[in-house]
Each structure stands twice: as structure tokens, then as C-alpha cells.
Coordinates of C-alpha atoms and ligand atoms in Angstrom, one line a residue:
M1 CA 32.0 -45.8 48.0
H2 CA 28.8 -45.9 50.1
L3 CA 25.8 -46.7 47.9
P4 CA 23.3 -44.6 49.7
F5 CA 25.7 -41.6 49.6
V6 CA 26.2 -42.0 45.8
R7 CA 22.5 -42.1 45.4
V8 CA 22.0 -39.0 47.5
M9 CA 24.7 -37.2 45.5
L10 CA 23.0 -38.3 42.3
L11 CA 19.7 -36.9 43.5
V12 CA 21.3 -33.6 44.5
V13 CA 23.0 -33.3 41.1
L14 CA 19.9 -34.3 39.2
S15 CA 17.7 -31.8 41.1
W16 CA 20.4 -29.1 40.6
I17 CA 20.2 -29.7 36.8
A18 CA 16.5 -29.7 36.8
G19 CA 16.6 -26.4 38.8
C20 CA 19.0 -24.8 36.3
A21 CA 16.9 -25.9 33.3
S22 CA 13.8 -24.4 34.7
T23 CA 15.0 -21.5 36.8
P24 CA 15.2 -18.7 34.2
N25 CA 11.8 -19.4 32.7
A26 CA 9.9 -21.5 35.2
P27 CA 6.2 -21.0 34.9
S28 CA 5.9 -20.0 38.5
A29 CA 8.8 -17.4 38.2
P30 CA 7.1 -14.2 37.1
Q31 CA 8.9 -12.6 34.3
P32 CA 9.4 -8.8 33.9
R33 CA 6.9 -7.6 31.2
T34 CA 8.2 -7.0 27.7
V35 CA 6.6 -4.9 25.0
L36 CA 7.1 -6.2 21.4
L37 CA 6.0 -3.9 18.6
V38 CA 5.6 -5.5 15.2
S39 CA 4.9 -3.5 12.0
I40 CA 3.9 -5.1 8.7
D41 CA 4.5 -2.2 6.3
G42 CA 1.5 -1.5 4.0
L43 CA -0.7 -4.3 5.3
R44 CA -4.2 -2.9 4.8
A45 CA -7.0 -3.1 7.4
D46 CA -9.0 -5.6 5.6
I47 CA -6.3 -8.2 5.4
P48 CA -6.0 -9.4 9.0
G49 CA -9.0 -11.7 9.6
S50 CA -9.5 -12.4 5.9
G51 CA -8.1 -15.9 5.8
R52 CA -4.9 -15.2 4.1
M53 CA -2.6 -15.1 7.1
P54 CA -3.6 -17.8 9.6
T55 CA -1.3 -16.7 12.4
L56 CA -2.3 -13.1 12.1
D57 CA -5.9 -14.0 11.8
A58 CA -5.7 -16.1 15.1
L59 CA -4.0 -13.1 16.9
F60 CA -6.6 -10.8 15.5
A61 CA -9.4 -13.1 16.8
Q62 CA -7.8 -13.6 20.2
G63 CA -6.5 -10.1 20.8
A64 CA -7.8 -6.6 21.4
H65 CA -8.2 -5.4 17.8
A66 CA -9.3 -2.1 16.2
A67 CA -11.9 -1.8 13.5
W68 CA -8.9 -0.1 11.8
L69 CA -6.0 2.3 12.6
N70 CA -6.1 5.7 11.0
P71 CA -2.7 6.6 9.5
S72 CA -1.5 10.2 9.9
Y73 CA -0.9 12.5 7.0
P74 CA 0.8 11.8 4.6
T75 CA 0.3 8.0 4.4
L76 CA 3.9 7.2 3.8
T77 CA 6.2 4.9 5.7
F78 CA 8.7 7.2 7.5
P79 CA 6.2 9.8 8.8
N80 CA 3.9 7.1 10.1
H81 CA 6.4 4.9 11.7
Y82 CA 7.9 7.8 13.6
T83 CA 4.5 8.9 14.7
L84 CA 3.8 5.4 16.1
V85 CA 7.0 5.7 18.4
T86 CA 6.5 9.3 19.4
G87 CA 2.8 10.0 19.4
L88 CA 3.4 13.2 17.4
R89 CA 1.9 14.1 14.1
P90 CA 4.4 14.3 11.3
D91 CA 3.8 18.1 11.3
R92 CA 5.2 18.1 14.9
H93 CA 7.9 15.5 14.8
G94 CA 9.3 16.9 11.6
I95 CA 9.5 13.8 9.3
V96 CA 6.7 15.4 7.1
H97 CA 7.5 13.1 4.1
N98 CA 9.7 10.3 3.1
D99 CA 11.6 12.9 1.0
M100 CA 11.7 16.5 2.2
R101 CA 13.8 19.6 2.3
D102 CA 14.9 21.6 5.4
A103 CA 16.0 25.2 4.9
V104 CA 19.2 24.7 6.9
L105 CA 20.0 21.0 6.8
G106 CA 19.1 20.5 3.1
Q107 CA 17.4 17.6 1.5
F108 CA 16.2 14.6 3.6
E109 CA 15.9 11.2 1.8
S110 CA 14.6 8.6 4.0
K111 CA 16.4 5.7 2.3
K112 CA 19.8 7.4 1.9
A113 CA 22.4 8.6 4.4
S114 CA 20.4 11.8 5.2
G115 CA 17.7 9.5 6.5
R116 CA 20.0 8.5 9.3
D117 CA 20.9 12.1 10.3
G118 CA 19.4 12.7 13.7
R119 CA 19.1 16.3 13.3
F120 CA 16.1 15.8 11.1
W121 CA 14.2 13.7 13.7
G122 CA 12.2 15.7 16.3
G123 CA 10.5 14.6 19.5
E124 CA 11.4 11.7 21.7
P125 CA 11.2 8.1 20.4
V126 CA 9.8 5.7 23.1
W127 CA 13.1 3.8 23.2
I128 CA 14.8 6.9 24.7
G129 CA 12.1 7.3 27.4
A130 CA 12.4 3.6 28.2
Q131 CA 16.2 3.8 28.6
R132 CA 15.8 6.8 30.9
A133 CA 13.7 4.6 33.1
G134 CA 16.4 2.0 33.1
L135 CA 14.9 -0.4 30.6
K136 CA 17.0 -1.9 27.8
T137 CA 15.7 -1.4 24.3
A138 CA 16.2 -3.1 20.9
T139 CA 15.0 -2.4 17.4
M140 CA 15.0 -5.1 14.7
F141 CA 14.8 -2.1 12.2
W142 CA 12.4 0.8 12.6
P143 CA 12.5 4.2 10.8
G144 CA 14.5 6.5 13.1
S145 CA 16.2 3.7 14.9
E146 CA 19.6 4.3 13.0
A147 CA 19.8 7.9 13.8
E148 CA 21.0 9.4 17.1
I149 CA 17.8 11.1 18.3
A150 CA 17.4 12.9 21.7
G151 CA 20.9 12.0 22.6
G152 CA 20.8 8.3 22.0
R153 CA 19.9 5.2 20.0
P154 CA 18.3 1.9 21.1
D155 CA 20.7 -0.4 23.1
H156 CA 20.5 -2.8 20.2
W157 CA 19.8 -1.7 16.7
R158 CA 20.7 -2.8 13.2
P159 CA 21.3 -0.7 10.0
F160 CA 18.5 -1.5 7.6
D161 CA 19.1 -4.4 5.4
S162 CA 16.3 -5.5 3.1
G163 CA 18.2 -8.8 2.6
T164 CA 17.5 -10.0 6.1
T165 CA 14.6 -12.4 5.9
P166 CA 11.6 -12.1 8.3
A167 CA 12.7 -15.5 9.8
Q168 CA 16.2 -14.1 10.5
R169 CA 14.7 -10.9 12.0
V170 CA 12.5 -13.0 14.3
A171 CA 15.6 -15.1 15.2
S172 CA 17.4 -11.9 16.3
V173 CA 14.5 -10.8 18.5
L174 CA 14.4 -14.3 20.2
A175 CA 18.2 -14.1 20.7
W176 CA 17.7 -10.8 22.5
L177 CA 15.1 -12.3 24.7
D178 CA 17.7 -14.9 25.6
L179 CA 20.1 -12.4 27.0
P180 CA 20.7 -12.4 30.8
A181 CA 17.9 -10.6 32.7
A182 CA 20.0 -7.4 33.2
E183 CA 20.6 -7.2 29.5
R184 CA 17.3 -8.3 28.1
P185 CA 15.5 -5.7 26.3
R186 CA 12.1 -4.8 27.6
F187 CA 11.0 -2.9 24.5
I188 CA 11.6 -4.5 21.1
T189 CA 10.5 -3.6 17.6
L190 CA 10.3 -5.8 14.6
Y191 CA 9.8 -4.2 11.1
L192 CA 8.7 -6.3 8.1
E193 CA 8.6 -4.6 4.7
Q194 CA 8.2 -7.6 2.4
Y195 CA 4.4 -7.1 1.8
D196 CA 5.0 -3.3 1.0
V197 CA 7.7 -4.1 -1.6
A198 CA 5.6 -6.9 -3.2
A199 CA 2.4 -4.9 -3.4
H200 CA 4.1 -1.9 -5.0
A201 CA 5.7 -4.1 -7.6
D202 CA 2.7 -6.4 -8.5
G203 CA -0.4 -5.2 -6.8
T204 CA -2.2 -5.7 -3.4
F205 CA -3.3 -9.4 -3.9
S206 CA -0.8 -10.4 -6.5
P207 CA 0.9 -13.9 -6.3
R208 CA 3.9 -12.0 -5.0
A209 CA 2.0 -10.1 -2.4
L210 CA 0.4 -13.3 -1.3
A211 CA 3.7 -14.9 -1.0
A212 CA 5.0 -12.1 1.1
M213 CA 2.0 -12.4 3.4
H214 CA 2.8 -16.1 3.9
E215 CA 6.4 -15.4 4.6
I216 CA 5.4 -12.8 7.2
D217 CA 2.8 -15.0 8.7
D218 CA 5.3 -17.9 9.0
A219 CA 7.7 -15.5 10.7
L220 CA 4.9 -14.4 13.2
A221 CA 4.2 -18.1 13.9
A222 CA 8.0 -18.6 14.6
L223 CA 7.9 -15.6 17.0
L224 CA 4.9 -16.9 18.8
R225 CA 6.5 -20.4 19.1
G226 CA 9.7 -18.8 20.4
L227 CA 7.8 -16.9 23.0
E228 CA 5.9 -20.0 24.1
G229 CA 9.1 -22.1 24.1
R230 CA 10.7 -19.5 26.5
R231 CA 7.4 -19.3 28.6
L232 CA 7.4 -15.6 27.8
R233 CA 4.0 -15.3 26.1
D234 CA 2.3 -14.5 29.4
S235 CA 4.7 -11.7 30.2
T236 CA 4.9 -10.2 26.6
N237 CA 2.5 -7.5 25.5
L238 CA 2.6 -8.0 21.7
I239 CA 1.3 -5.4 19.3
V240 CA 1.1 -6.0 15.7
L241 CA 0.1 -3.2 13.3
S242 CA 0.8 -1.4 10.0
D243 CA 1.8 2.2 9.1
H244 CA -0.9 2.6 6.3
G245 CA -2.7 0.6 3.7
M246 CA -2.2 0.0 0.0
A247 CA -4.3 0.7 -3.2
D248 CA -4.0 -0.9 -6.6
V249 CA -2.8 1.6 -9.2
R250 CA -1.9 1.8 -12.9
S251 CA 1.5 3.4 -13.6
V252 CA -0.2 5.1 -16.6
D253 CA -2.5 7.2 -14.2
T254 CA -0.1 10.1 -13.9
A255 CA -1.0 13.7 -13.7
Y256 CA 1.7 16.3 -14.7
L257 CA 2.0 19.4 -12.4
D258 CA 3.8 21.3 -15.3
D259 CA 0.6 21.0 -17.3
V260 CA -1.0 23.7 -15.0
L261 CA 2.3 25.4 -13.8
P262 CA 5.2 26.4 -16.1
E263 CA 8.4 24.8 -14.6
A264 CA 10.1 28.2 -14.6
L265 CA 7.7 29.2 -11.7
F266 CA 8.6 26.5 -9.1
S267 CA 10.9 23.9 -7.7
W268 CA 9.7 20.8 -5.7
S269 CA 11.0 18.7 -2.8
S270 CA 8.8 15.6 -3.4
L271 CA 6.6 14.1 -6.1
G272 CA 4.3 11.0 -6.2
P273 CA 0.9 11.0 -4.5
V274 CA 1.9 13.9 -2.3
A275 CA 3.8 16.7 -4.0
H276 CA 5.6 19.6 -2.2
I277 CA 5.9 22.7 -4.4
I278 CA 8.1 25.6 -3.7
P279 CA 7.5 28.9 -5.8
R280 CA 10.5 30.6 -7.1
P281 CA 11.1 33.9 -5.4
G282 CA 8.5 36.5 -6.7
Q283 CA 6.2 33.8 -8.2
E284 CA 4.2 33.0 -5.1
A285 CA 1.0 34.8 -6.2
D286 CA 1.1 33.3 -9.7
V287 CA 1.7 29.8 -8.4
A288 CA -1.1 30.2 -5.9
R289 CA -3.5 31.4 -8.7
R290 CA -2.6 28.6 -11.0
L291 CA -2.2 25.8 -8.6
V292 CA -4.6 26.0 -5.6
G293 CA -7.8 24.2 -6.1
R294 CA -9.2 21.2 -7.8
H295 CA -7.6 19.8 -10.9
D296 CA -8.2 16.6 -12.9
H297 CA -7.2 13.8 -10.5
Y298 CA -5.6 15.9 -7.8
T299 CA -6.1 18.9 -5.5
C300 CA -3.6 21.5 -4.3
W301 CA -3.7 23.8 -1.2
S302 CA -1.4 26.4 0.3
K303 CA 0.1 25.0 3.4
E304 CA -2.0 27.3 5.6
T305 CA -5.3 25.9 4.1
L306 CA -4.8 22.2 4.2
P307 CA -7.7 20.2 5.5
A308 CA -7.8 20.6 9.3
A309 CA -8.3 16.8 9.9
W310 CA -4.8 16.2 8.4
H311 CA -3.0 18.3 11.2
Y312 CA -0.5 19.2 8.6
G313 CA 0.9 22.6 7.4
R314 CA 2.7 24.3 10.3
N315 CA 6.1 22.7 10.0
P316 CA 8.6 24.8 8.1
R317 CA 9.7 21.7 6.2
I318 CA 6.3 21.6 4.4
A319 CA 6.5 23.5 1.2
P320 CA 4.4 26.5 0.6
F321 CA 2.0 24.4 -1.6
V322 CA 0.9 20.8 -1.2
C323 CA -0.8 18.8 -3.9
Q324 CA -2.6 15.4 -3.1
S325 CA -3.5 13.0 -5.9
D326 CA -6.7 11.0 -6.0
V327 CA -6.4 7.3 -5.2
G328 CA -4.6 5.6 -8.0
W329 CA -3.0 8.7 -9.4
R330 CA 0.5 10.1 -9.0
L331 CA 1.9 13.5 -9.5
Q332 CA 5.1 14.3 -11.5
L333 CA 6.7 16.4 -14.1
H334 CA 7.3 15.7 -17.7
R335 CA 11.0 16.0 -17.4
H336 CA 11.2 14.1 -14.0
P337 CA 9.7 10.6 -14.3
L338 CA 9.4 8.9 -11.0
P339 CA 12.2 6.3 -10.4
R340 CA 9.9 3.5 -9.1
Q341 CA 8.2 2.3 -12.4
P342 CA 6.0 0.5 -13.1
V343 CA 4.0 0.5 -10.0
K344 CA 0.9 -1.6 -9.3
G345 CA 0.3 -0.8 -5.7
E346 CA 0.7 2.5 -3.9
H347 CA -0.1 4.5 -0.8
G348 CA 0.3 8.2 0.1
F349 CA -3.4 8.9 -0.8
A350 CA -5.7 10.8 1.6
P351 CA -6.0 9.0 5.0
E352 CA -9.7 9.1 4.9
D353 CA -9.7 6.6 2.0
P354 CA -10.6 3.1 3.3
Q355 CA -7.7 1.6 1.3
M356 CA -5.2 3.7 3.3
R357 CA -6.5 2.3 6.6
A358 CA -3.9 0.4 8.7
F359 CA -4.6 -2.4 11.3
F360 CA -4.0 -2.9 15.0
V361 CA -4.0 -5.8 17.3
A362 CA -2.6 -6.3 20.8
T363 CA -2.3 -9.3 23.0
G364 CA -0.7 -10.0 26.3
P365 CA -1.1 -9.7 30.0
D366 CA -2.3 -6.2 30.0
F367 CA -5.1 -6.7 27.4
F368 CA -8.5 -8.2 27.7
P369 CA -8.6 -11.0 25.1
N370 CA -11.1 -10.9 22.2
A371 CA -12.0 -7.2 22.7
A372 CA -13.0 -4.9 19.8
L373 CA -12.1 -1.3 19.7
P374 CA -13.5 1.4 17.2
A375 CA -11.0 2.8 14.8
F376 CA -8.6 5.3 16.3
D377 CA -5.6 7.5 15.2
N378 CA -2.2 6.1 15.2
V379 CA -0.9 8.9 17.6
D380 CA -2.6 6.9 20.3
V381 CA -0.2 4.1 20.0
Y382 CA 2.7 5.9 21.8
P383 CA 0.8 6.6 25.0
L384 CA -0.2 3.0 25.0
L385 CA 3.5 2.0 24.7
A386 CA 4.5 4.3 27.5
H387 CA 1.7 2.9 29.7
L388 CA 2.8 -0.7 29.0
L389 CA 6.3 0.0 29.7
G390 CA 5.3 1.9 32.9
I391 CA 7.2 5.1 31.9
P392 CA 5.9 8.7 31.8
A393 CA 4.8 9.7 28.2
A394 CA 6.6 12.7 26.6
P395 CA 4.3 15.4 25.3
N396 CA 2.3 13.9 22.4
D397 CA -0.8 14.2 20.2
G398 CA -2.5 10.9 21.4
T399 CA -4.6 9.7 24.2
L400 CA -4.5 6.5 26.3
D401 CA -8.3 6.8 26.9
T402 CA -8.7 5.1 23.5
F403 CA -7.6 1.8 25.2
A404 CA -9.7 2.0 28.3
P405 CA -12.2 -0.7 27.1
V406 CA -9.4 -3.2 26.5
L407 CA -6.8 -2.6 29.2
R408 CA -6.8 -4.7 32.3
P409 CA -6.2 -2.9 35.6
R410 CA -2.4 -2.6 35.8
T411 CA -0.5 -4.7 38.2
P412 CA 3.1 -3.9 38.8
S413 CA 5.6 -5.8 36.7
P414 CA 8.3 -7.7 38.5
H415 CA 11.8 -6.4 37.7
Ligands
AMP1 P1 7.7 3.7 1.0 O1 6.9 2.6 0.4 O2 8.3 4.5 -0.1 O3 6.9 4.5 1.9 O4 8.8 3.1 1.9 C1 8.9 1.7 2.4 C2 10.2 1.1 2.1 O5 11.2 1.8 2.7 C3 10.2 -0.2 2.5 O6 9.7 -1.1 1.5 C4 11.7 -0.5 2.7 O7 12.3 -0.9 1.6 C5 12.3 0.9 3.0 N1 12.7 1.1 4.4 C6 12.0 0.8 5.5 N2 12.7 1.1 6.6 C7 13.9 1.5 6.1 C8 15.1 2.1 6.9 N3 15.1 2.1 8.2 N4 16.0 2.5 6.1 C9 16.0 2.6 4.8 N5 15.0 2.0 4.1 C10 13.9 1.6 4.8
ZN2 ZN1 4.9 2.0 4.7
ZN3 ZN1 5.4 1.5 0.4

């Protein structure tokens, strides 16, 4: 065979291989923008930047970060995660507590089968709006993602499995990003509960909680390396936040509601830091007289008179009376000990308490780096997600104005 011909063919083949290797993620080829929403359950506002999680600390320093993120009332996991993806207060989206009662549907228990029943979940999660706009979506766990809501589910979702490690979850997210362009999700969630679990069991800065912080931080590092390796860092808007904070508590600090209210007068749909009390028929006035007001270590209101700042009380699923314990205390009944004992860390306290503050940081092509924001309410995250995805926001309780100081003027994302 002709030597020059072989050489030319070799060159052609080599340049084709080089072309293949670089085509999908070549630095010059603009990638469609992706939104990645990461939640670290229970991670208090004072932890990022404190030197305990180097990767999160670096993100915090480089990104647009809030002084803190105000959780919605009540400061529990399911109400707040669903607020983050709908922009609706729990009073409006209907997940008013981790455990609640609906007059028609019955009891909702977030961690049991009823938690996956779409009829409880109101509003429209952002993945539905994204799908309507033709974008693929994926959830590596998120409260609400397992339920069929507003007629659908994310394109990719997984039944919640606490046995899946943070590293495995990150690997799944990266695998989704490796899908062919037409299949690749443009909105992805990643949910990590390991800190919440550890802090409940052993306390906010216990060795176990610190180990969970490290495990999560390593997973964040792997996520960033994975994005960089795929040359996707510049086209990914990455938001890392939490749903609420965490306080150290002593399991012995329990107030008993039946010390002020005979059990014959009422039933309840939830206990703990936030108790929902339902008077038995005909006992409403008696319950109101005995319960409403200040008690040792907690306060009770009728649902119509709850503090206005909590935006809570209109939803029919909220019981007629709501009691909120002071930080560190829990409400229960002598005959109904709470299942999760002993507890050394807890949330669910008033959102104004600094220990209940969540955190927020965002980096990516649509954000100015290194920009500080004052504290804002977590209902504002949804309009931000809609903006970043370039989709119309469904009616919500938040505002995009919060982010005006940190958002770059928008350039269209290539498709
Ligand atoms: P809590 O601390 O009671 O507000 O709830 C947080 C806990 O809920 C986490 O530690 C997880 O174990 C659990 N959890 C989070 N997401 C889900 C889910 N999608 N399905 C079931 N359980 C979940
Ligand atoms: Zn939580
Ligand atoms: Zn928790």
C-alpha cells in the first residue's frame, strides 16, 4: 500500500477519534444550562464557612450566598422541601406538617405510604413546569418526588432509600448528566439527610454529626470534580441549601399537654415541637379556655390567631389549635411517648430562632461570584429556579427581586 495514503488515513482516523472524544463536552461547544439543587437536611446557617466542610466552605466563599435562609413554618423537612420547589407556604401547598390529618383523605405520614399519595400535595412542583417547557428532570430524592403531583412525576426519580450513600447519589446525578443531550435532565435535585439523622441522634456537633458533615462534603467534592471532568461546571447553576437548622436538646425536656388539658377533651394529629390539637365535638370552648396562651415551655393559639409572620392557619388540615414548644422542648402526652428517643438534636422550633436558620449558596453562569445577599425567605427559591430554567413561574408566595444583586443579565441558553 502507498505509504503517503496510509499516513493520510491514519491522520484522518486520529483526528476523527480526537473529534469524538471532545465533541460532546468540548470547551468551545456551549452546553445547555442545567440547574442542580442540592439540599443538606438540617444543616444550620452557621455551619457553611465555619471550617468544618472545606468544599462547602469554598463554594460559600466563591458563590452568591445569603446571610441565612428563613425556613417556612413549621421548621420541618417535608413542609420546607416542598416550599423550596413550589414557592408556596406550607399553608398554601398543603403539606402543613410532616404528619397531618385531612378530613377526607385521612392521616398523612410523610415517611409512610400516605406520604407518596399525590392527593395530599398541592401546587405545582418546579419539575412539572420544566417538563411542560420540554426540559427533562431528575430527582435524586426530594420530598414530593415520589408522588404523582399535578399529573406527573420527574422523568427520573427514585423511591427514597436511606441506605444509598451520598457518594452513590452523586454517581447517579453524574450518570444522568452523561445521558445523550435529548435525554439529559436540565433540572436535577440531590437530597442528603445524613447530617439530620446524625444530629437528631447525637447532637449538632457530635462526632457522628461531624462524620456526616465530612461524608457530605466529600460527596460535594466528587460532584464538583464530576462536573469539571465533563466540562459542565460553566453551564451548571448549582444551588446548595438546607431546609431548616438544628438545635441541641435534652430528651428529658418534655412538656405534657395533658397536664393542662384532660385527654377526654381532645385528639391530636401531631406531637413534638409543633402539636396539632383537635377538640372533641362540643369541647371547643373548654379547650380554648384551657389551652390558648402561654404555658411553661410552650405557647398555644387557635389557628385563626397564630402569629402573622408564620403565614399559617388557613389550611383546613391545620388543626383548630396549634401549640409550639420553646427551643429545646417537645410536646407530648403521658400515654403517647414520642417514638424517636432519646433525641439530642431537634428542629421544628419557631423560625425566628437563629438555630432554625437554613443556609443558601448559588454558583454558576447566571450568578455573580462572591456576592453576599441579606437573609431571605425560602419561598423565593422557586421563582429563582423558574428564572434559571427559563420557564414561567406558577403562582407563588416568593419574589425573584431578592436575587437582583447577584444575578447576571440573562443570556439565552443554547438548546
Ligand atoms: P424530620 O427530621 O422528621 O423532619 O425528617 C427528616 C427525615 O425524613 C430524614 O432524616 C429522612 O430519613 C426522612 N426522609 C427524607 N426524605 C424522605 C422521603 N422522600 N421519603 C421518606 N423519608 C424521607
Ligand atoms: Zn429537615
Ligand atoms: Zn430532622
